[in-house]
Amino acid sequence: MDPQNLSIQMSKFRKKLIAGNWKMNVLPSMAEQLVNEILDGITNANCDILFIPPFTHIPTLSTLIHDKESVFIGAQNCHYESSGAFTGEISPEMLKDLNVDFVVLGHSERRQYFGENDKLINQKIKSALSQNLKVIYCCGESISEREAGKHKDLIEMQISAAFSGISELELSKIVIAYEPIWAIGTGKTASPDQAQDMHNFIRVLLSNMYSESAGEKLRILYGGSVKGSNAQELLNRTGIDGALVGGASLKVDEFCKIIGAAG
Ligand code: PEP
């Protein structure tokens, strides 16, 4: 089936997800205020909302959102072992014990600054899923890969390696975030056409790796300098099922606008 038709048919079954990745920002003592201001500022939300704060803020946020429908909490990383001598690391079991719903794996900042590759990310995905955490798997190309026309090959390589040994049932617990590295934190956003083209490519890739219905159900987020002013044009595109937002998720008005644009 033509991927465009397939995506149009099924997009109504994929509830949009707006995820705010706080990265290493916000003091723990300020987290409650930020979340409350965002929740109070939302006027219409027909999407799932995910807060992804630093580890230290998770208990506070868990308490704040535990009775809120369609609001979830995520972690920015985890180790693949469940416990042991891994100083400075956090295990999927620990996250589950704190009622965390999602964990982000494969973010380009983890790849760039901490040397993570898809083999390691694959181990982490398997371990997180085994603890019933849902995964947001990030992939994306650098500017030189895009300029060389290699962006699709690169994404295919990343996904094939990261999803090795992952079953179709497990795939249903994974959300993919397409995040071109050249658009993260730079103010440069992929155009709606560029983003939609990559989302369609990823959906067809996953449909071929698993099944048409697995591809249809898969939520694919766009990430890279999403803000209030460009959210609507991206989120209106069929096949863009939400956004992974960095900088703008720390600004109440901006994040609320993005959430509104998903409705
Ligand atoms: C991110 O951290 O995943 C991200 C997309 O950041 P920003 O929105 O700031 O580009």
Short mmCIF file of C-alpha atoms and ligand atoms in Angstrom, two decimals:
data_model
loop_
_atom_site.label_atom_id
_atom_site.label_comp_id
_atom_site.label_asym_id
_atom_site.label_seq_id
_atom_site.Cartn_x
_atom_site.Cartn_y
_atom_site.Cartn_z
CA MET A 1 0.00 0.00 0.00
CA ASP A 2 1.12 3.53 -0.69
CA PRO A 3 2.66 4.74 2.61
CA GLN A 4 0.82 8.04 2.41
CA ASN A 5 -2.58 6.30 2.19
CA LEU A 6 -1.64 3.85 4.88
CA SER A 7 -0.65 6.64 7.21
CA ILE A 8 -3.76 8.70 6.49
CA GLN A 9 -6.00 5.71 7.18
CA MET A 10 -4.42 4.92 10.50
CA SER A 11 -3.36 8.29 11.88
CA LYS A 12 -6.65 8.70 13.71
CA PHE A 13 -5.77 5.66 15.84
CA ARG A 14 -2.45 7.12 16.92
CA LYS A 15 -3.05 9.54 19.75
CA LYS A 16 -0.56 12.36 19.53
CA LEU A 17 2.17 12.54 22.17
CA ILE A 18 3.89 15.74 23.26
CA ALA A 19 7.01 15.00 25.31
CA GLY A 20 9.11 17.59 27.12
CA ASN A 21 12.75 16.62 27.60
CA TRP A 22 14.10 18.89 30.32
CA LYS A 23 17.67 17.60 29.82
CA MET A 24 19.95 18.76 32.68
CA ASN A 25 17.81 21.79 33.51
CA VAL A 26 15.51 22.99 36.31
CA LEU A 27 16.38 22.71 40.00
CA PRO A 28 14.45 20.03 41.89
CA SER A 29 12.95 22.76 44.08
CA MET A 30 11.50 24.46 40.96
CA ALA A 31 10.06 21.36 39.29
CA GLU A 32 6.68 21.39 41.02
CA GLN A 33 6.06 25.00 40.03
CA LEU A 34 6.95 24.39 36.38
CA VAL A 35 4.71 21.33 36.07
CA ASN A 36 1.79 23.03 37.82
CA GLU A 37 2.08 26.12 35.64
CA ILE A 38 2.10 23.97 32.51
CA LEU A 39 -0.87 21.87 33.65
CA ASP A 40 -2.78 25.03 34.58
CA GLY A 41 -1.90 26.67 31.26
CA ILE A 42 -3.29 23.89 29.07
CA THR A 43 -6.62 24.91 27.61
CA ASN A 44 -7.35 22.01 25.27
CA ALA A 45 -5.38 18.79 25.33
CA ASN A 46 -6.43 15.85 23.24
CA CYS A 47 -2.96 14.38 23.30
CA ASP A 48 -0.79 12.42 25.70
CA ILE A 49 1.65 14.62 27.62
CA LEU A 50 4.98 13.35 28.87
CA PHE A 51 7.35 15.10 31.26
CA ILE A 52 10.95 13.88 31.08
CA PRO A 53 12.84 15.57 33.92
CA PRO A 54 16.28 14.71 35.37
CA PHE A 55 16.25 11.59 37.60
CA THR A 56 16.34 13.68 40.77
CA HIS A 57 12.93 15.22 40.02
CA ILE A 58 11.05 12.01 39.27
CA PRO A 59 9.52 11.36 42.73
CA THR A 60 8.15 14.92 42.87
CA LEU A 61 6.66 14.69 39.40
CA SER A 62 5.26 11.20 40.02
CA THR A 63 3.27 12.54 42.94
CA LEU A 64 2.04 15.53 40.95
CA ILE A 65 0.78 13.63 37.93
CA HIS A 66 -0.30 10.27 39.37
CA ASP A 67 -4.04 11.04 39.18
CA LYS A 68 -3.89 12.89 35.86
CA GLU A 69 -5.23 11.07 32.85
CA SER A 70 -3.03 11.16 29.75
CA VAL A 71 -0.09 12.72 31.62
CA PHE A 72 3.00 10.54 31.97
CA ILE A 73 6.50 10.65 33.34
CA GLY A 74 9.69 9.60 31.62
CA ALA A 75 13.39 9.25 32.34
CA GLN A 76 16.19 10.46 30.08
CA ASN A 77 18.32 7.32 30.18
CA CYS A 78 18.91 4.03 32.00
CA HIS A 79 21.50 1.26 32.25
CA TYR A 80 20.80 -2.20 30.84
CA GLU A 81 21.63 -4.12 34.03
CA SER A 82 19.06 -4.30 36.81
CA SER A 83 21.58 -3.72 39.63
CA GLY A 84 25.28 -4.00 40.43
CA ALA A 85 28.59 -2.19 40.49
CA PHE A 86 27.86 0.53 37.93
CA THR A 87 28.62 3.73 39.80
CA GLY A 88 26.47 6.63 38.73
CA GLU A 89 23.97 4.57 36.77
CA ILE A 90 20.21 4.03 37.19
CA SER A 91 18.48 0.74 36.33
CA PRO A 92 15.16 0.18 34.56
CA GLU A 93 13.91 -1.60 37.71
CA MET A 94 14.60 1.52 39.77
CA LEU A 95 12.66 3.64 37.30
CA LYS A 96 9.74 1.23 37.36
CA ASP A 97 9.74 1.34 41.14
CA LEU A 98 9.27 5.13 40.89
CA ASN A 99 6.26 4.64 38.57
CA VAL A 100 8.10 5.91 35.53
CA ASP A 101 6.20 5.16 32.30
CA PHE A 102 8.76 5.87 29.54
CA VAL A 103 12.51 6.00 29.11
CA VAL A 104 14.29 7.90 26.33
CA LEU A 105 17.05 5.87 24.70
CA GLY A 106 19.44 6.80 21.94
CA HIS A 107 19.18 10.56 22.28
CA SER A 108 21.83 12.21 20.10
CA GLU A 109 23.36 13.89 23.17
CA ARG A 110 23.90 10.43 24.73
CA ARG A 111 25.44 9.26 21.47
CA GLN A 112 27.65 12.36 21.10
CA TYR A 113 28.83 12.99 24.67
CA PHE A 114 28.67 9.49 26.19
CA GLY A 115 29.69 7.39 23.19
CA GLU A 116 26.47 5.37 23.05
CA ASN A 117 25.97 3.28 19.94
CA ASP A 118 23.04 1.25 18.66
CA LYS A 119 24.45 -2.03 20.04
CA LEU A 120 24.40 -0.58 23.55
CA ILE A 121 21.06 1.11 22.92
CA ASN A 122 19.66 -2.25 21.80
CA GLN A 123 20.68 -3.78 25.15
CA LYS A 124 19.06 -0.88 26.98
CA ILE A 125 15.84 -1.15 24.96
CA LYS A 126 15.53 -4.86 25.74
CA SER A 127 16.19 -4.31 29.41
CA ALA A 128 13.74 -1.39 29.70
CA LEU A 129 10.99 -3.33 27.93
CA SER A 130 11.56 -6.31 30.22
CA GLN A 131 10.67 -4.02 33.13
CA ASN A 132 7.50 -2.88 31.36
CA LEU A 133 8.85 0.56 30.64
CA LYS A 134 7.85 2.06 27.33
CA VAL A 135 10.72 3.35 25.20
CA ILE A 136 11.19 6.51 23.19
CA TYR A 137 13.91 5.56 20.74
CA CYS A 138 15.67 8.53 19.13
CA CYS A 139 17.37 8.45 15.76
CA GLY A 140 18.56 11.16 13.42
CA GLU A 141 21.25 12.20 11.00
CA SER A 142 23.96 14.85 11.19
CA ILE A 143 24.07 17.78 8.78
CA SER A 144 26.92 16.20 6.80
CA GLU A 145 24.96 12.96 6.41
CA ARG A 146 21.95 14.92 5.16
CA GLU A 147 24.02 17.02 2.76
CA ALA A 148 25.61 13.86 1.39
CA GLY A 149 22.11 12.43 0.79
CA LYS A 150 22.84 9.59 3.23
CA HIS A 151 20.18 10.42 5.81
CA LYS A 152 17.83 7.56 4.94
CA ASP A 153 20.63 4.97 4.86
CA LEU A 154 21.81 6.20 8.23
CA ILE A 155 18.35 5.98 9.82
CA GLU A 156 17.89 2.50 8.38
CA MET A 157 21.23 1.40 9.86
CA GLN A 158 20.43 2.92 13.26
CA ILE A 159 16.98 1.32 13.46
CA SER A 160 18.06 -2.11 12.18
CA ALA A 161 20.80 -2.30 14.81
CA ALA A 162 18.79 -0.86 17.68
CA PHE A 163 15.76 -3.09 17.02
CA SER A 164 17.66 -6.33 16.54
CA GLY A 165 15.87 -9.11 18.42
CA ILE A 166 12.90 -6.89 19.31
CA SER A 167 9.57 -8.66 18.72
CA GLU A 168 6.46 -7.13 17.17
CA LEU A 169 4.77 -7.20 20.58
CA GLU A 170 7.73 -5.30 22.03
CA LEU A 171 7.61 -2.81 19.16
CA SER A 172 4.11 -1.86 20.31
CA LYS A 173 5.75 -0.46 23.49
CA ILE A 174 8.18 1.71 21.52
CA VAL A 175 7.73 5.23 20.19
CA ILE A 176 10.29 6.45 17.66
CA ALA A 177 11.50 10.04 17.76
CA TYR A 178 13.01 11.26 14.50
CA GLU A 179 15.41 14.00 15.57
CA PRO A 180 17.78 15.37 12.92
CA ILE A 181 20.87 16.34 14.92
CA TRP A 182 21.24 19.57 12.95
CA ALA A 183 17.86 20.69 14.29
CA ILE A 184 18.37 19.91 17.98
CA GLY A 185 18.84 23.02 20.07
CA THR A 186 19.93 24.99 17.00
CA GLY A 187 16.73 26.86 16.19
CA LYS A 188 16.78 25.18 12.72
CA THR A 189 13.70 23.03 12.26
CA ALA A 190 13.24 20.44 9.55
CA SER A 191 10.61 21.70 7.15
CA PRO A 192 7.24 19.94 7.41
CA ASP A 193 8.02 18.29 4.04
CA GLN A 194 11.43 17.04 5.22
CA ALA A 195 9.98 15.75 8.50
CA GLN A 196 7.00 14.06 6.85
CA ASP A 197 9.22 12.42 4.25
CA MET A 198 11.40 10.91 7.00
CA HIS A 199 8.40 9.80 9.07
CA ASN A 200 6.94 8.04 6.03
CA PHE A 201 10.31 6.43 5.36
CA ILE A 202 10.58 5.19 8.95
CA ARG A 203 7.01 3.86 8.96
CA VAL A 204 7.56 1.90 5.74
CA LEU A 205 10.86 0.59 7.09
CA LEU A 206 9.18 -0.69 10.26
CA SER A 207 6.25 -2.08 8.25
CA ASN A 208 8.74 -4.07 6.20
CA MET A 209 10.70 -5.21 9.28
CA TYR A 210 7.56 -6.27 11.18
CA SER A 211 4.15 -5.97 9.52
CA GLU A 212 1.90 -3.39 7.92
CA SER A 213 -0.26 -3.23 11.03
CA ALA A 214 2.80 -2.74 13.30
CA GLY A 215 3.87 0.16 11.09
CA GLU A 216 0.38 1.63 11.15
CA LYS A 217 0.21 1.60 14.93
CA LEU A 218 3.70 3.01 15.51
CA ARG A 219 3.86 6.53 16.90
CA ILE A 220 6.66 8.59 15.35
CA LEU A 221 7.50 11.92 16.96
CA TYR A 222 9.44 14.76 15.42
CA GLY A 223 12.12 16.48 17.50
CA GLY A 224 14.35 19.43 16.71
CA SER A 225 13.63 23.04 17.70
CA VAL A 226 9.86 22.55 17.94
CA LYS A 227 8.25 25.66 19.41
CA GLY A 228 4.88 27.33 19.67
CA SER A 229 5.25 29.04 16.31
CA ASN A 230 6.10 25.97 14.21
CA ALA A 231 4.28 23.18 16.08
CA GLN A 232 1.00 23.44 14.18
CA GLU A 233 2.48 23.09 10.69
CA LEU A 234 4.48 20.03 11.77
CA LEU A 235 1.76 18.36 13.82
CA ASN A 236 -0.85 18.88 11.09
CA ARG A 237 1.11 16.59 8.81
CA THR A 238 -0.13 13.03 8.55
CA GLY A 239 2.42 10.65 10.00
CA ILE A 240 3.85 13.15 12.50
CA ASP A 241 2.34 11.76 15.68
CA GLY A 242 3.71 14.22 18.18
CA ALA A 243 6.85 16.02 19.22
CA LEU A 244 9.86 15.51 21.44
CA VAL A 245 10.58 19.00 22.70
CA GLY A 246 13.74 20.21 24.43
CA GLY A 247 14.23 23.93 25.02
CA ALA A 248 10.60 24.94 24.54
CA SER A 249 9.40 22.40 27.11
CA LEU A 250 10.93 24.62 29.82
CA LYS A 251 8.84 27.63 28.81
CA VAL A 252 5.28 27.42 30.05
CA ASP A 253 3.64 29.40 27.22
CA GLU A 254 5.61 27.67 24.50
CA PHE A 255 4.97 24.16 25.78
CA CYS A 256 1.27 24.86 26.30
CA LYS A 257 1.04 26.19 22.73
CA ILE A 258 2.65 23.03 21.40
CA ILE A 259 0.22 20.89 23.40
CA GLY A 260 -2.64 23.00 22.04
CA ALA A 261 -1.36 22.50 18.49
CA ALA A 262 -1.56 18.73 18.94
CA GLY A 263 -5.24 18.90 19.85
C1 PEP B 1 15.62 17.26 22.22
O1 PEP B 1 16.28 17.46 23.22
O2 PEP B 1 15.28 16.11 21.96
C2 PEP B 1 15.26 18.39 21.36
C3 PEP B 1 14.58 18.15 20.28
O3 PEP B 1 15.69 19.64 21.75
P1 PEP B 1 15.23 21.07 21.13
O4 PEP B 1 13.72 21.03 21.08
O5 PEP B 1 15.73 22.06 22.09
O6 PEP B 1 15.80 21.17 19.77
#
